Coordinates of N, CA, C and O in Angstrom, one line a residue:
M185 N -37.2 -16.1 -41.5 CA -37.6 -16.2 -40.1 C -38.8 -15.4 -39.8 O -38.9 -14.2 -40.2
Q186 N -39.8 -16.0 -39.3 CA -41.1 -15.3 -39.0 C -41.0 -14.9 -37.5 O -40.6 -15.6 -36.7
T187 N -41.6 -13.7 -37.3 CA -41.6 -13.2 -36.0 C -43.1 -13.0 -35.6 O -43.9 -12.7 -36.4
A188 N -43.4 -13.0 -34.3 CA -44.7 -12.8 -33.8 C -45.0 -11.3 -33.9 O -44.1 -10.5 -33.7
S189 N -46.2 -11.0 -34.1 CA -46.6 -9.6 -34.1 C -46.5 -9.0 -32.7 O -46.8 -9.7 -31.7
H190 N -46.0 -7.8 -32.6 CA -45.7 -7.2 -31.3 C -46.9 -6.3 -30.9 O -46.7 -5.5 -29.9
T191 N -48.0 -6.3 -31.6 CA -49.1 -5.4 -31.2 C -50.1 -6.2 -30.5 O -50.3 -7.4 -30.7
A192 N -50.7 -5.6 -29.5 CA -51.7 -6.3 -28.7 C -53.0 -6.4 -29.5 O -53.5 -5.5 -30.1
P193 N -53.6 -7.6 -29.4 CA -54.9 -7.7 -30.2 C -56.0 -7.0 -29.5 O -56.1 -6.9 -28.3
N194 N -57.0 -6.4 -30.3 CA -58.1 -5.8 -29.7 C -59.2 -6.8 -29.3 O -59.1 -8.0 -29.5
S195 N -60.3 -6.3 -28.7 CA -61.3 -7.2 -28.2 C -61.9 -8.1 -29.3 O -62.3 -9.2 -29.0
S196 N -62.1 -7.6 -30.5 CA -62.7 -8.4 -31.5 C -61.8 -9.5 -32.0 O -62.2 -10.6 -32.4
Q197 N -60.5 -9.2 -32.0 CA -59.5 -10.3 -32.4 C -59.4 -11.3 -31.3 O -59.2 -12.5 -31.6
I198 N -59.6 -11.0 -30.1 CA -59.5 -12.0 -29.0 C -60.6 -13.0 -29.1 O -60.3 -14.2 -28.9
D199 N -61.7 -12.6 -29.5 CA -62.9 -13.5 -29.6 C -62.6 -14.6 -30.7 O -63.1 -15.7 -30.7
T200 N -61.9 -14.2 -31.8 CA -61.7 -15.0 -32.9 C -60.4 -15.9 -32.8 O -60.2 -16.8 -33.7
I201 N -59.5 -15.6 -31.9 CA -58.3 -16.4 -31.8 C -58.6 -17.8 -31.2 O -59.3 -17.9 -30.2
E202 N -58.1 -18.8 -31.9 CA -58.3 -20.1 -31.4 C -57.1 -20.6 -30.6 O -56.0 -20.1 -30.7
V203 N -57.3 -21.7 -30.0 CA -56.2 -22.3 -29.2 C -55.0 -22.7 -30.1 O -53.9 -22.5 -29.7
S204 N -55.3 -23.3 -31.2 CA -54.3 -23.7 -32.1 C -53.4 -22.5 -32.6 O -52.2 -22.6 -32.7
D205 N -54.1 -21.3 -32.8 CA -53.4 -20.1 -33.2 C -52.5 -19.7 -32.0 O -51.3 -19.2 -32.3
L206 N -53.0 -19.7 -30.8 CA -52.2 -19.3 -29.7 C -51.0 -20.2 -29.5 O -49.9 -19.8 -29.2
L207 N -51.2 -21.5 -29.7 CA -50.1 -22.5 -29.6 C -49.0 -22.2 -30.6 O -47.8 -22.3 -30.4
R208 N -49.5 -21.9 -31.9 CA -48.6 -21.6 -32.9 C -47.7 -20.3 -32.6 O -46.5 -20.3 -32.8
L209 N -48.4 -19.3 -32.1 CA -47.7 -18.1 -31.7 C -46.7 -18.3 -30.6 O -45.6 -17.8 -30.6
L210 N -47.1 -19.1 -29.6 CA -46.1 -19.5 -28.6 C -44.9 -20.2 -29.1 O -43.8 -20.0 -28.7
E211 N -45.2 -21.1 -30.0 CA -44.1 -21.9 -30.6 C -43.1 -20.9 -31.4 O -41.9 -21.1 -31.3
Q212 N -43.7 -20.0 -32.1 CA -42.9 -19.0 -32.9 C -42.1 -18.2 -31.9 O -40.9 -17.9 -32.2
K213 N -42.7 -17.8 -30.8 CA -42.0 -17.0 -29.8 C -40.8 -17.8 -29.2 O -39.7 -17.3 -29.0
D214 N -41.1 -19.0 -28.9 CA -40.0 -19.9 -28.3 C -38.9 -20.1 -29.3 O -37.7 -20.0 -28.9
Q215 N -39.2 -20.3 -30.6 CA -38.2 -20.4 -31.6 C -37.4 -19.1 -31.7 O -36.1 -19.2 -31.9
F216 N -38.0 -18.0 -31.7 CA -37.3 -16.7 -31.8 C -36.4 -16.5 -30.6 O -35.2 -16.1 -30.7
I217 N -36.9 -16.9 -29.4 CA -36.0 -16.8 -28.2 C -34.8 -17.7 -28.3 O -33.7 -17.3 -28.0
E218 N -35.0 -18.9 -28.8 CA -33.9 -19.8 -28.9 C -32.9 -19.3 -29.9 O -31.7 -19.5 -29.7
Q219 N -33.4 -18.8 -31.0 CA -32.5 -18.2 -32.0 C -31.7 -17.1 -31.5 O -30.5 -16.9 -31.8
Q220 N -32.3 -16.2 -30.7 CA -31.6 -15.1 -30.1 C -30.5 -15.6 -29.1 O -29.4 -15.1 -29.0
K221 N -30.9 -16.6 -28.3 CA -29.9 -17.2 -27.4 C -28.7 -17.8 -28.2 O -27.5 -17.6 -27.8
L222 N -29.0 -18.5 -29.3 CA -28.0 -19.1 -30.1 C -27.1 -18.0 -30.7 O -25.9 -18.2 -30.7
L223 N -27.7 -17.0 -31.2 CA -26.9 -15.9 -31.8 C -26.0 -15.2 -30.8 O -24.8 -15.0 -31.1
K224 N -26.5 -15.0 -29.6 CA -25.7 -14.4 -28.5 C -24.5 -15.3 -28.1 O -23.4 -14.8 -27.9
L225 N -24.8 -16.6 -28.0 CA -23.8 -17.6 -27.7 C -22.7 -17.6 -28.8 O -21.5 -17.6 -28.5
M226 N -23.1 -17.6 -30.0 CA -22.1 -17.6 -31.1 C -21.3 -16.3 -31.2 O -20.1 -16.3 -31.4
Q227 N -21.9 -15.2 -30.9 CA -21.2 -13.9 -30.8 C -20.2 -13.9 -29.7 O -19.0 -13.4 -29.9
E228 N -20.5 -14.5 -28.6 CA -19.6 -14.6 -27.4 C -18.4 -15.5 -27.8 O -17.3 -15.2 -27.5
K229 N -18.7 -16.6 -28.4 CA -17.7 -17.5 -28.8 C -16.7 -16.9 -29.8 O -15.5 -17.0 -29.7
L230 N -17.3 -16.1 -30.7 CA -16.4 -15.4 -31.7 C -15.6 -14.3 -31.0 O -14.4 -14.2 -31.3
R231 N -16.1 -13.6 -30.1 CA -15.4 -12.6 -29.3 C -14.2 -13.2 -28.6 O -13.1 -12.7 -28.6
L232 N -14.5 -14.4 -27.9 CA -13.5 -15.1 -27.1 C -12.4 -15.6 -28.1 O -11.2 -15.6 -27.7
A233 N -12.8 -16.1 -29.2 CA -11.8 -16.7 -30.2 C -10.9 -15.5 -30.7 O -9.7 -15.7 -30.8
R234 N -11.5 -14.4 -31.0 CA -10.7 -13.2 -31.4 C -9.7 -12.8 -30.3 O -8.6 -12.5 -30.6
Q235 N -10.2 -12.8 -29.1 CA -9.4 -12.4 -28.0 C -8.2 -13.3 -27.8 O -7.1 -12.9 -27.6
K236 N -8.5 -14.6 -27.9 CA -7.5 -15.6 -27.8 C -6.4 -15.5 -28.9 O -5.2 -15.6 -28.7
R237 N -6.9 -15.3 -30.1 CA -6.0 -15.2 -31.2 C -5.2 -14.0 -31.3 O -4.0 -14.0 -31.6
F238 N -5.9 -12.8 -31.1 CA -5.2 -11.5 -31.3 C -4.9 -10.8 -30.1 O -4.3 -9.7 -30.1
G239 N -5.3 -11.3 -28.9 CA -5.1 -10.6 -27.7 C -3.6 -10.5 -27.3 O -2.7 -11.2 -27.8
A240 N -3.3 -9.6 -26.4 CA -1.9 -9.4 -26.0 C -1.3 -10.6 -25.3 O -0.1 -10.9 -25.5
S241 N -2.0 -11.4 -24.6 CA -1.5 -12.5 -23.9 C -1.3 -13.8 -24.8 O -0.7 -14.7 -24.4
S242 N -1.8 -13.7 -26.1 CA -1.7 -14.9 -26.9 C -0.2 -15.2 -27.4 O 0.1 -16.3 -27.7
E243 N 0.6 -14.2 -27.3 CA 2.0 -14.4 -27.8 C 3.0 -14.7 -26.6 O 4.2 -14.8 -26.8
K244 N 2.5 -14.7 -25.4 CA 3.4 -14.9 -24.3 C 3.0 -16.1 -23.5 O 1.9 -16.3 -23.0
L245 N 4.0 -17.0 -23.3 CA 3.8 -18.1 -22.5 C 4.3 -17.9 -21.1 O 5.1 -17.0 -20.9
P246 N 3.8 -18.6 -20.1 CA 4.2 -18.3 -18.7 C 5.8 -18.4 -18.5 O 6.3 -17.6 -17.6
F247 N 6.5 -19.2 -19.2 CA 7.9 -19.3 -19.0 C 8.7 -18.3 -19.8 O 9.9 -18.3 -19.6
Q248 N 8.1 -17.5 -20.6 CA 8.9 -16.6 -21.4 C 9.0 -15.3 -20.6 O 8.2 -14.9 -19.8
S249 N 10.1 -14.6 -20.9 CA 10.3 -13.3 -20.3 C 10.1 -12.2 -21.4 O 9.8 -12.5 -22.5
D250 N 10.2 -10.9 -21.0 CA 10.0 -9.9 -22.0 C 11.3 -9.7 -22.7 O 12.2 -9.0 -22.2
F251 N 11.3 -10.2 -23.9 CA 12.6 -10.1 -24.7 C 12.8 -8.7 -25.3 O 13.9 -8.3 -25.5
F252 N 11.7 -8.0 -25.6 CA 11.8 -6.8 -26.4 C 11.5 -5.6 -25.6 O 11.2 -4.5 -26.2
D253 N 11.7 -5.6 -24.3 CA 11.5 -4.4 -23.5 C 12.8 -3.7 -23.4 O 13.6 -4.0 -22.5
E254 N 13.1 -2.8 -24.3 CA 14.5 -2.2 -24.4 C 14.8 -1.4 -23.2 O 16.0 -1.3 -22.8
A255 N 13.8 -0.7 -22.6 CA 14.1 0.2 -21.5 C 14.6 -0.6 -20.3 O 15.6 -0.3 -19.7
E256 N 13.9 -1.7 -20.0 CA 14.3 -2.5 -18.9 C 15.6 -3.2 -19.2 O 16.4 -3.4 -18.3
L257 N 15.8 -3.6 -20.4 CA 17.1 -4.2 -20.8 C 18.3 -3.3 -20.6 O 19.3 -3.7 -20.1
E258 N 18.1 -2.0 -21.0 CA 19.2 -1.0 -20.8 C 19.5 -0.9 -19.3 O 20.6 -0.8 -18.9
V259 N 18.5 -0.8 -18.5 CA 18.7 -0.6 -17.0 C 19.4 -1.9 -16.5 O 20.3 -1.7 -15.7
A260 N 19.0 -3.0 -16.9 CA 19.6 -4.3 -16.4 C 21.1 -4.3 -16.8 O 21.9 -4.7 -16.0
L261 N 21.3 -4.0 -18.1 CA 22.7 -4.0 -18.6 C 23.6 -3.0 -17.8 O 24.7 -3.2 -17.5
G262 N 23.0 -1.8 -17.5 CA 23.7 -0.8 -16.7 C 24.1 -1.3 -15.3 O 25.2 -1.1 -14.8
D263 N 23.1 -2.0 -14.7 CA 23.4 -2.6 -13.4 C 24.5 -3.6 -13.4 O 25.3 -3.7 -12.5
L264 N 24.4 -4.5 -14.4 CA 25.5 -5.5 -14.6 C 26.9 -4.9 -14.8 O 27.8 -5.3 -14.2
E265 N 26.9 -3.8 -15.6 CA 28.2 -3.2 -15.9 C 28.7 -2.6 -14.6 O 29.9 -2.6 -14.3
Q266 N 27.8 -2.0 -13.8 CA 28.2 -1.4 -12.5 C 28.7 -2.5 -11.6 O 29.8 -2.3 -10.9
Q267 N 28.1 -3.6 -11.5 CA 28.5 -4.7 -10.6 C 29.9 -5.2 -11.1 O 30.8 -5.5 -10.2
I268 N 30.1 -5.3 -12.4 CA 31.4 -5.8 -12.9 C 32.5 -4.8 -12.5 O 33.6 -5.2 -12.1
Q269 N 32.3 -3.5 -12.7 CA 33.3 -2.5 -12.3 C 33.6 -2.6 -10.8 O 34.7 -2.5 -10.4
E270 N 32.6 -2.8 -10.0 CA 32.8 -2.8 -8.5 C 33.6 -4.1 -8.2 O 34.5 -4.0 -7.3
Q271 N 33.4 -5.2 -8.9 CA 34.1 -6.4 -8.6 C 35.6 -6.2 -9.0 O 36.5 -6.7 -8.3
E272 N 35.8 -5.6 -10.2 CA 37.2 -5.3 -10.6 C 37.9 -4.4 -9.7 O 39.1 -4.6 -9.4
K273 N 37.3 -3.4 -9.1 CA 37.9 -2.5 -8.2 C 38.3 -3.3 -6.9 O 39.3 -3.1 -6.3
S274 N 37.4 -4.1 -6.4 CA 37.6 -4.8 -5.2 C 38.8 -5.8 -5.4 O 39.5 -6.1 -4.5
K275 N 38.9 -6.4 -6.5 CA 40.0 -7.4 -6.8 C 41.3 -6.7 -6.9 O 42.3 -7.2 -6.4
S276 N 41.3 -5.5 -7.5 CA 42.6 -4.8 -7.7 C 43.1 -4.2 -6.3 O 44.3 -3.9 -6.2
K277 N 42.3 -4.0 -5.3 CA 42.7 -3.4 -4.1 C 43.4 -4.5 -3.2 O 44.0 -4.1 -2.2
R278 N 43.3 -5.7 -3.4 CA 43.9 -6.8 -2.6 C 45.4 -6.7 -2.7 O 46.0 -6.5 -3.8
K279 N 46.0 -7.0 -1.6 CA 47.5 -7.0 -1.6 C 47.9 -8.5 -2.0 O 47.3 -9.4 -1.6
P280 N 48.9 -8.6 -2.8 CA 49.4 -9.9 -3.1 C 50.1 -10.5 -1.9 O 50.7 -9.8 -1.1
R281 N 50.0 -11.8 -1.8 CA 50.6 -12.5 -0.6 C 52.1 -12.5 -0.8 O 52.6 -12.7 -1.9
E282 N 52.8 -12.4 0.3 CA 54.2 -12.5 0.2 C 54.6 -14.0 0.3 O 54.1 -14.7 1.0
R283 N 55.6 -14.3 -0.5 CA 56.1 -15.7 -0.5 C 57.1 -15.9 0.6 O 58.0 -15.1 0.8
V284 N 57.0 -16.9 1.2 CA 57.9 -17.2 2.3 C 58.8 -18.4 1.8 O 58.2 -19.4 1.5
L285 N 60.1 -18.2 1.9 CA 61.0 -19.3 1.4 C 61.5 -20.0 2.6 O 61.8 -19.8 3.6

């Protein structure tokens, strides 16, 4: 890859530069800019592909829940056990109906 010189020409060089040389330099500059744009675009695509493949959200679909969150699971199980115990207590307090013959 050829790059344009980044030094400013002095007055003696300006007199000797031809239009064809200027056009060639402009073409090289444009090619360099296009290559830089392409490189940045490819780097961004690579970054997004890595994020999609290895990111935290890649393993979770919208309809899935948190299967391995043990702390929340323990709290939920504790709440369910408490509800079951309350239901059993309320059932045992009822009086049986008397049979009428």
